[in-house]
Short mmCIF file of C-alpha atoms and ligand atoms in Angstrom, two decimals:
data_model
loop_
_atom_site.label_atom_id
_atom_site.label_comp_id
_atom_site.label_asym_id
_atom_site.label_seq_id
_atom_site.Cartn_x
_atom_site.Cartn_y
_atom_site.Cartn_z
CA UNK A 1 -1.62 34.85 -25.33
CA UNK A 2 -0.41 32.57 -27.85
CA UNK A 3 3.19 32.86 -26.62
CA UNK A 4 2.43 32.67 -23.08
CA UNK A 5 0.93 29.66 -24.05
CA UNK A 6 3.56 28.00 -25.81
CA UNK A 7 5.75 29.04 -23.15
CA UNK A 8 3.81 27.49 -20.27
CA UNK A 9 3.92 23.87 -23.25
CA UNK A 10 7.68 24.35 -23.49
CA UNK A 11 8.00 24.64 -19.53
CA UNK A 12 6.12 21.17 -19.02
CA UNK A 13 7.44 19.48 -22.03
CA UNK A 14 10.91 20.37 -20.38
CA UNK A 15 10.12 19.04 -16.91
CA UNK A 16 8.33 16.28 -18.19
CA UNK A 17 11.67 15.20 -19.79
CA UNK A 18 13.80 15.48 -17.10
CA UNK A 19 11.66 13.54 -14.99
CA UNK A 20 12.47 11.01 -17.93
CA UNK A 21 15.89 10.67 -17.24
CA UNK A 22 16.15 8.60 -14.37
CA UNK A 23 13.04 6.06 -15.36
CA UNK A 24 14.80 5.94 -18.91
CA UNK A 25 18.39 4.61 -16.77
CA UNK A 26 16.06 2.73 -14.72
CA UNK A 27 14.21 0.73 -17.62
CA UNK A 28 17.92 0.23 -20.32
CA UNK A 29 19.29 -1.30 -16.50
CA UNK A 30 16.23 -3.48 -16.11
CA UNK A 31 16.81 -4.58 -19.85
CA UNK A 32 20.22 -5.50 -19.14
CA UNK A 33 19.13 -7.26 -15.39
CA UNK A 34 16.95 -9.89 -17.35
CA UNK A 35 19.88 -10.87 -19.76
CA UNK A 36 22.32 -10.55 -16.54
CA UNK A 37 20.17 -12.87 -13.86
CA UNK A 38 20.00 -10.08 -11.65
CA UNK A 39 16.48 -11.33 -10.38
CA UNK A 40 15.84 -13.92 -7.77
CA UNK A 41 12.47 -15.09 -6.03
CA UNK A 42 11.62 -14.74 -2.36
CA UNK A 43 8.90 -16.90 -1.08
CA UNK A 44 6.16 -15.91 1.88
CA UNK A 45 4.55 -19.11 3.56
CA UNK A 46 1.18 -19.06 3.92
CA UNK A 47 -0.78 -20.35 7.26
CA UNK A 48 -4.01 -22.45 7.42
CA UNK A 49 -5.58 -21.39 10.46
CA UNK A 50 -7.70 -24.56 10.90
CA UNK A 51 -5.03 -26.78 10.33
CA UNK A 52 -1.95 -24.79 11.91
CA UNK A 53 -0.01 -26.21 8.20
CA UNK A 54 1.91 -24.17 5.82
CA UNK A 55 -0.24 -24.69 2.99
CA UNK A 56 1.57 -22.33 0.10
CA UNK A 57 4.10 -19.50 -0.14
CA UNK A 58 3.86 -16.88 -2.60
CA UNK A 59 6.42 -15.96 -5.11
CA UNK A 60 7.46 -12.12 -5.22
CA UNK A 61 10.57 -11.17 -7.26
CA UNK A 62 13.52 -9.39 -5.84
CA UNK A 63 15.80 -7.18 -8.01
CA UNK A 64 19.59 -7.47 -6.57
CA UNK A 65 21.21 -4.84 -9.22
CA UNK A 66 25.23 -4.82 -8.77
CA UNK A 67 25.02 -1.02 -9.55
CA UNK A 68 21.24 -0.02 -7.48
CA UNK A 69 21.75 -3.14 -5.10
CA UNK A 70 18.53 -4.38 -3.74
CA UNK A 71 15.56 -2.64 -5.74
CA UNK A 72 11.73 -3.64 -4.00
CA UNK A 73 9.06 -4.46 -6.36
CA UNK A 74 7.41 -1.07 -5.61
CA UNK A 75 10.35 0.42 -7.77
CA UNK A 76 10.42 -1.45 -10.70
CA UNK A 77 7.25 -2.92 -11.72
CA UNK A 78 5.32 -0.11 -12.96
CA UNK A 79 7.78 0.86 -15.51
CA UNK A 80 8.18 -3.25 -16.71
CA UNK A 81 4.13 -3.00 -16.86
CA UNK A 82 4.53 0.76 -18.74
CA UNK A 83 7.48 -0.69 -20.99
CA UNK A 84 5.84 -4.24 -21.44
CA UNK A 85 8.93 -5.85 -20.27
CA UNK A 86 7.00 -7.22 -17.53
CA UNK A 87 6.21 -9.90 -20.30
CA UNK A 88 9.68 -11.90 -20.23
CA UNK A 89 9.83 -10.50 -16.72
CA UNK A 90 6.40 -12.10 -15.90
CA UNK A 91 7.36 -15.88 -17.94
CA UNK A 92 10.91 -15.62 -15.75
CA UNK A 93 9.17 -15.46 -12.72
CA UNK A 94 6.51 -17.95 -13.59
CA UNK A 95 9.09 -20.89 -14.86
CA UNK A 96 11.41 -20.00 -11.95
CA UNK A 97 8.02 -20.43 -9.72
CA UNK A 98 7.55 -23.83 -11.48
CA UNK A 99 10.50 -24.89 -11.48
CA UNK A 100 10.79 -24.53 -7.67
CA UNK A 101 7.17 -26.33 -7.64
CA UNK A 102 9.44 -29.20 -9.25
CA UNK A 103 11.87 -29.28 -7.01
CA UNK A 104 9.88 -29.36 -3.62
CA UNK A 105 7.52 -31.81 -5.24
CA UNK A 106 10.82 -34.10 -5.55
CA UNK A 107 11.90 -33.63 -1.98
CA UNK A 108 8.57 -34.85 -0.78
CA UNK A 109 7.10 -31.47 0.74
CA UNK A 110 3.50 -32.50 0.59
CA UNK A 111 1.04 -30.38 -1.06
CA UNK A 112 2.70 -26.62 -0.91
CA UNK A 113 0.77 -24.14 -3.62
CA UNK A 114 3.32 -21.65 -5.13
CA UNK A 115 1.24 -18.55 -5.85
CA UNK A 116 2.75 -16.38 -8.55
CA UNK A 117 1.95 -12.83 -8.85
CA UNK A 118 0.46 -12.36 -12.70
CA UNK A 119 0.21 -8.71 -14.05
CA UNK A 120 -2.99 -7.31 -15.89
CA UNK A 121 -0.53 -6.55 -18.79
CA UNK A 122 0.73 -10.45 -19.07
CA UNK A 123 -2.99 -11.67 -18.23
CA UNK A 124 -4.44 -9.29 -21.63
CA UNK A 125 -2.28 -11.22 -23.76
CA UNK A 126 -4.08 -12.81 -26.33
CA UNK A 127 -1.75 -15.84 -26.02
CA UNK A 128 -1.39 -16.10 -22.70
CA UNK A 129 -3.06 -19.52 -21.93
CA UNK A 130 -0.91 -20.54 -24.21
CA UNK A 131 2.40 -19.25 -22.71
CA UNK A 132 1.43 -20.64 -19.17
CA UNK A 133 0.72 -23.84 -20.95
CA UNK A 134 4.36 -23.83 -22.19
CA UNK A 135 5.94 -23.26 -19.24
CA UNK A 136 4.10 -26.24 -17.44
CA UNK A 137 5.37 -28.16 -20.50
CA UNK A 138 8.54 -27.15 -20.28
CA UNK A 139 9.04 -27.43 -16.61
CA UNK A 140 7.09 -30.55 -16.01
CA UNK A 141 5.46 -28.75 -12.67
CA UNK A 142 1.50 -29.86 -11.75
CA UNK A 143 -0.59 -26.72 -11.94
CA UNK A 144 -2.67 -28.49 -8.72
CA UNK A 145 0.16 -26.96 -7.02
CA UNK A 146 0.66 -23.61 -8.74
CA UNK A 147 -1.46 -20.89 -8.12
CA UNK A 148 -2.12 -17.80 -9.83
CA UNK A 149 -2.75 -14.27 -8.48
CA UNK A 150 -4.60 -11.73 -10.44
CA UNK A 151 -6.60 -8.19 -9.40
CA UNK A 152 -9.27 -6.68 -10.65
CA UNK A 153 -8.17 -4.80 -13.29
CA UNK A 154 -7.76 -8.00 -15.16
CA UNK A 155 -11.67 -7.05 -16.14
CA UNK A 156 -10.40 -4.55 -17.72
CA UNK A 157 -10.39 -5.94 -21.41
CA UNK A 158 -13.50 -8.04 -22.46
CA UNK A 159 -15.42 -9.64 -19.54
CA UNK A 160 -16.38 -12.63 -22.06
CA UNK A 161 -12.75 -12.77 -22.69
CA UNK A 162 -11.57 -12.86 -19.07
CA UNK A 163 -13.69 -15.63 -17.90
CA UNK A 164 -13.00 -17.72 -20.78
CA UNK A 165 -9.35 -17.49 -20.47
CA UNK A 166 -10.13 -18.03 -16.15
CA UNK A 167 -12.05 -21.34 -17.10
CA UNK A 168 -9.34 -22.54 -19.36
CA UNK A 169 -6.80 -21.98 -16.58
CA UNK A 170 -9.19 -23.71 -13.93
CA UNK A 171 -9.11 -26.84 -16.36
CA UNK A 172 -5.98 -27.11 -16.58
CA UNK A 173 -6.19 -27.34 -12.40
CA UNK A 174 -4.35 -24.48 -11.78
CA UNK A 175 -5.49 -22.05 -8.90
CA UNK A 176 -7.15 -18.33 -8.95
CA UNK A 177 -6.71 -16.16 -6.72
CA UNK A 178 -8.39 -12.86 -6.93
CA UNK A 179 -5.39 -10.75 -5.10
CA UNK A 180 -5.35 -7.49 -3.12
CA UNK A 181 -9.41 -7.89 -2.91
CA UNK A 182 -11.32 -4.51 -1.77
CA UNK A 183 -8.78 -2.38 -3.48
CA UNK A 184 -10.39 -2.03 -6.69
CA UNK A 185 -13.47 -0.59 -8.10
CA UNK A 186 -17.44 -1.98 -8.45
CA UNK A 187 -15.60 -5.70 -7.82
CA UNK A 188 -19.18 -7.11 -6.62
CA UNK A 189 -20.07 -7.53 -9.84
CA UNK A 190 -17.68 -9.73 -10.67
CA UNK A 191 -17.49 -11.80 -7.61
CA UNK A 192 -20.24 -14.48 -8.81
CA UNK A 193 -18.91 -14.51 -12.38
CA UNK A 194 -15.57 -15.10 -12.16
CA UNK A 195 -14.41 -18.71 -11.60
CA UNK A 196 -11.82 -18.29 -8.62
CA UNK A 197 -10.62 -19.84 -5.86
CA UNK A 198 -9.20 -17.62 -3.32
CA UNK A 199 -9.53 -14.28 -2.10
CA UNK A 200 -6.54 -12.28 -1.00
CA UNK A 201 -8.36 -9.75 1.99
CA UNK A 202 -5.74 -6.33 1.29
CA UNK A 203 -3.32 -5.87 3.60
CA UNK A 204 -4.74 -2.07 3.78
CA UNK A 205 -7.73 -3.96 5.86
CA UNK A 206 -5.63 -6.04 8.16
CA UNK A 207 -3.15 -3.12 8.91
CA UNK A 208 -6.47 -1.10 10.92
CA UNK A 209 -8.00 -4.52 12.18
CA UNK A 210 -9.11 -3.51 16.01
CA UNK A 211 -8.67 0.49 15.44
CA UNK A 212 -11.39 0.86 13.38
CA UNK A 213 -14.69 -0.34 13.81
CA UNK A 214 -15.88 0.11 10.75
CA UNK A 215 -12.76 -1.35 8.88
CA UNK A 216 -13.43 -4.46 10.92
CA UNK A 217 -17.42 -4.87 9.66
CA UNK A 218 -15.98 -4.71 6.43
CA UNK A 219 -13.47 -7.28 6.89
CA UNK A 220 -16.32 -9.89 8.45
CA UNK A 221 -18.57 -9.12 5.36
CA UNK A 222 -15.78 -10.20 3.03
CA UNK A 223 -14.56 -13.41 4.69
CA UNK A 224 -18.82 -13.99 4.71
CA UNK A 225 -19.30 -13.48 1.02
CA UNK A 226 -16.56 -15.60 0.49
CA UNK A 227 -18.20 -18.30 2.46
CA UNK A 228 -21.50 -18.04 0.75
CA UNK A 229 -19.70 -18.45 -2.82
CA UNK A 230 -17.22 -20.60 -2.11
CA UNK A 231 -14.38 -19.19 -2.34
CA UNK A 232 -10.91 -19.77 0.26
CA UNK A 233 -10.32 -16.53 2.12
CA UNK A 234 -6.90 -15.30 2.92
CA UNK A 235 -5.69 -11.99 4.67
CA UNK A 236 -2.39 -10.59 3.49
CA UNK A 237 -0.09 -8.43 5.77
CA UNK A 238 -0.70 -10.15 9.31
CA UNK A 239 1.27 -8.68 11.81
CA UNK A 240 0.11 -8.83 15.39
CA UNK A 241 -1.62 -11.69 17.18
CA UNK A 242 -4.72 -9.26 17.70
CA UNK A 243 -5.26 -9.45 13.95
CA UNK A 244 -4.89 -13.31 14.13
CA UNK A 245 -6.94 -13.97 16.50
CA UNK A 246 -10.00 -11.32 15.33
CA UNK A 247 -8.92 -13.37 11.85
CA UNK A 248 -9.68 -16.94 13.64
CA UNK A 249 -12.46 -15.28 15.00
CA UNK A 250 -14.08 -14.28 11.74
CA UNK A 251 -13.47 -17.88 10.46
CA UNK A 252 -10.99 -16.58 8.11
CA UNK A 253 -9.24 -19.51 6.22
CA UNK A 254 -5.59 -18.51 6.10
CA UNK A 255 -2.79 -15.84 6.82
CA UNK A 256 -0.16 -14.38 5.71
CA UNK A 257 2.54 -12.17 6.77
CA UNK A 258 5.09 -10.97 9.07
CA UNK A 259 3.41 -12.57 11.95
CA UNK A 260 4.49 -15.86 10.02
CA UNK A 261 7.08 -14.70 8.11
CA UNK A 262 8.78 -12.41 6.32
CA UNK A 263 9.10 -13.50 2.21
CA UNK A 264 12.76 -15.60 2.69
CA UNK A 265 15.09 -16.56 0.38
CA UNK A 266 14.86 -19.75 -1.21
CA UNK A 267 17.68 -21.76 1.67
CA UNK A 268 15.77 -19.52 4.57
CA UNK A 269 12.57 -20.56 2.75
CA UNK A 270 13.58 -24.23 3.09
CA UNK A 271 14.97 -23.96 6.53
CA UNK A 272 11.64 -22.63 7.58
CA UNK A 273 9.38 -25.40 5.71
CA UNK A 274 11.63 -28.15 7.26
CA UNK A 275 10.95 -26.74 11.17
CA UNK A 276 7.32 -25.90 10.19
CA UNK A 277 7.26 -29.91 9.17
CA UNK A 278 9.02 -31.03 12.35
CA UNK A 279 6.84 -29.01 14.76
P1 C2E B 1 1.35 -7.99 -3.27
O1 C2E B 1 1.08 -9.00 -4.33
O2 C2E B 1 0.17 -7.42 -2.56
O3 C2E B 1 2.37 -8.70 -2.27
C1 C2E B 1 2.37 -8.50 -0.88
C2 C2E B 1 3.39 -7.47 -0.47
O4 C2E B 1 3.25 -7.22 0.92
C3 C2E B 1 4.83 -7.93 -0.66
O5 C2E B 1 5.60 -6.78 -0.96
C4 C2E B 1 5.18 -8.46 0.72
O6 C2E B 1 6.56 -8.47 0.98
C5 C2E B 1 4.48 -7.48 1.59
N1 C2E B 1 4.12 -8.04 2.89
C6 C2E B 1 3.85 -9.31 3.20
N2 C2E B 1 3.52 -9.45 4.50
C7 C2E B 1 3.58 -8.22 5.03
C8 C2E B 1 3.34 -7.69 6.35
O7 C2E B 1 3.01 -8.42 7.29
N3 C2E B 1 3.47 -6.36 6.52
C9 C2E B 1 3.85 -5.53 5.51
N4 C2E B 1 3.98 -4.23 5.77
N5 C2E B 1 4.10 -5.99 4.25
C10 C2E B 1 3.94 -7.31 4.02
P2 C2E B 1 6.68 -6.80 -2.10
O8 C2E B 1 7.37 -8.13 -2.14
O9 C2E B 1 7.50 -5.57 -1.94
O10 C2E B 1 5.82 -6.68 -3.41
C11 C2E B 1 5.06 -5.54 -3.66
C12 C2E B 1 4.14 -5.77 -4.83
O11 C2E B 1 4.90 -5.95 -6.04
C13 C2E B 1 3.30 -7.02 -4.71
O12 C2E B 1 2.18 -6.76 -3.89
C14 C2E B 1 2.94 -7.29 -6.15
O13 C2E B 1 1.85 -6.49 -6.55
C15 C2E B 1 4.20 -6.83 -6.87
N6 C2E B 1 5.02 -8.00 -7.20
C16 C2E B 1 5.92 -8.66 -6.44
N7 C2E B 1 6.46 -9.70 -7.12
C17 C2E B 1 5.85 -9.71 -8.33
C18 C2E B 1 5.96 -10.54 -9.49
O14 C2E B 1 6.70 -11.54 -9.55
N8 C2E B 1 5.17 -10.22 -10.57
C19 C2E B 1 4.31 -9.14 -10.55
N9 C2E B 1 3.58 -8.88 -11.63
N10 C2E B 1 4.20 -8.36 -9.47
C20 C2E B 1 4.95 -8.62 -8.37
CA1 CA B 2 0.17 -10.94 -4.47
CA1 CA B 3 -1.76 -6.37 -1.55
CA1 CA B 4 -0.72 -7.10 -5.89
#
């Protein structure tokens, strides 16, 4: 029995390490990509529907690997998160959002939010305010105009802890935004403790808006709630102009997706803020 055991151990142990192989290759290449540049920033504008404005774009990373060539998100971030090198990862992509911020300040784009994607594992840092306050320092951007995304799982850690650190953000005038909203688990008890200032409806939601008529109560209730407490509501993954207009209908505040746009690269990005301007 014993044997059979320690057979059946071996068998997984073994498989378990060949399934190592590849995410080993994959994490010493994203090691090297960080040193190497090999990350850029795409940007997704984001539509008021009251005003018809572009009124933010969000910041999601792109991997362009000489050897891989272009790697989504999907591929690499759980092993940065599971290696914790989504910690330089996560301050590169912050400064670069900043940075940007900078820039479009300087040419005179009025009033665009960049919204930066911000990992549980970069949020449980005990320094983290801190880092976030260096890279304003550093980069000289106003954090009026930078906003950050987190999920639920931020809760994860100390709920003291994770409204504190919220509340110092908030004073410092940044923006929360509680992202991929419905996704998690028991996040009603959070809603009216957790100082934020945007929901981000999941694009799960939008994708069955008009199928399903239950999917569609559920998406009323949340852009309601959000009303009653305050909060901005925005729905992520538009595609159609069915979901738009049941979105408009609803009283939703703001879209995004392909509908509007694709996430562009930063000269498409531009191109697209200058017409949007024009218009
Ligand atoms: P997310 O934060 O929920 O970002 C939205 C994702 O939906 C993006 O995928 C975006 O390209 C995609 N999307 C936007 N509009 C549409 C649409 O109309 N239809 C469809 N089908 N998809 C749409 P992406 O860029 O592949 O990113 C995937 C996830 O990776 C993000 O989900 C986010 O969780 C993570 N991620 C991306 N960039 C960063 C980053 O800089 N830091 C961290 N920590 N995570 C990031
Ligand atoms: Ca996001
Ligand atoms: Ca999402
Ligand atoms: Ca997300």
């Amino acid at each position: 029995y014993k044997v059979k055991e320690n057979g059946k151990n071996h068998f997984k142990l073994y498989q378990a390490s060949m399934d190592m192989v590849p995410q080993l290759a994959l994490e010493n290449s994203l090691r090297k990509a960080l040193d190497r540049s090999e990350f850029v920033l795409y940007y997704q504008p984001q539509l008021s529907l009251e005003t018809g404005q572009i009124i933010g774009v969000e910041a999601l990373i792109r991997w362009i690997s000489p050897s891989r060539g272009f790697v989504p998100p999907s591929e690499f971030i759980s092993i940065a998160e599971e290696t914790g090198l989504i910690l330089p990862l996560g301050d590169w992509v912050l400064r670069e959002a900043c940075k940007q911020s900078v820039t479009w300040e300087n040419q005179g784009i009025p009033r665009l939010r960049v919204a930066v994607n911000i990992s549980s594992i970069q949020f449980q840092q005990t320094n983290f305010v801190k880092i976030v306050a260096n890279i304003i320092a550093q980069t000289g951007a106003n954090p009026d105009n930078i906003e950050l995304e987190i999920t639920e799982s931020i809760a994860m850690g100390s709920m003291e802890n994770t409204i504190f650190k919220l509340s110092q953000l908030k004073e410092m005038g940044f923006h929360i935004a509680m992202d991929d909203f419905g996704t998690g688990y028991s996040s009603l008890q959070y809603m009216n403790k957790f100082p934020i200032d945007r929901l981000k409806i999941d694009r799960s939601f939008i994708s069955l808006l008009n199928t399903n008529e239950k999917n569609d109560a559920i998406v009323k209730l949340i852009v309601m709630m959000a009303k009653g407490l305050n909060f901005k509501v925005i729905a992520e993954g538009v595609e159609t102009i069915q979901q738009r207009t049941f979105l408009e209908q609803i009283d939703c505040d703001e879209i995004q997706g392909y509908l509007i746009s694709k996430p562009l690269k930063l000269e498409d990005c531009n191109e697209f803020l200058n017409a949007a301007t024009v218009s």
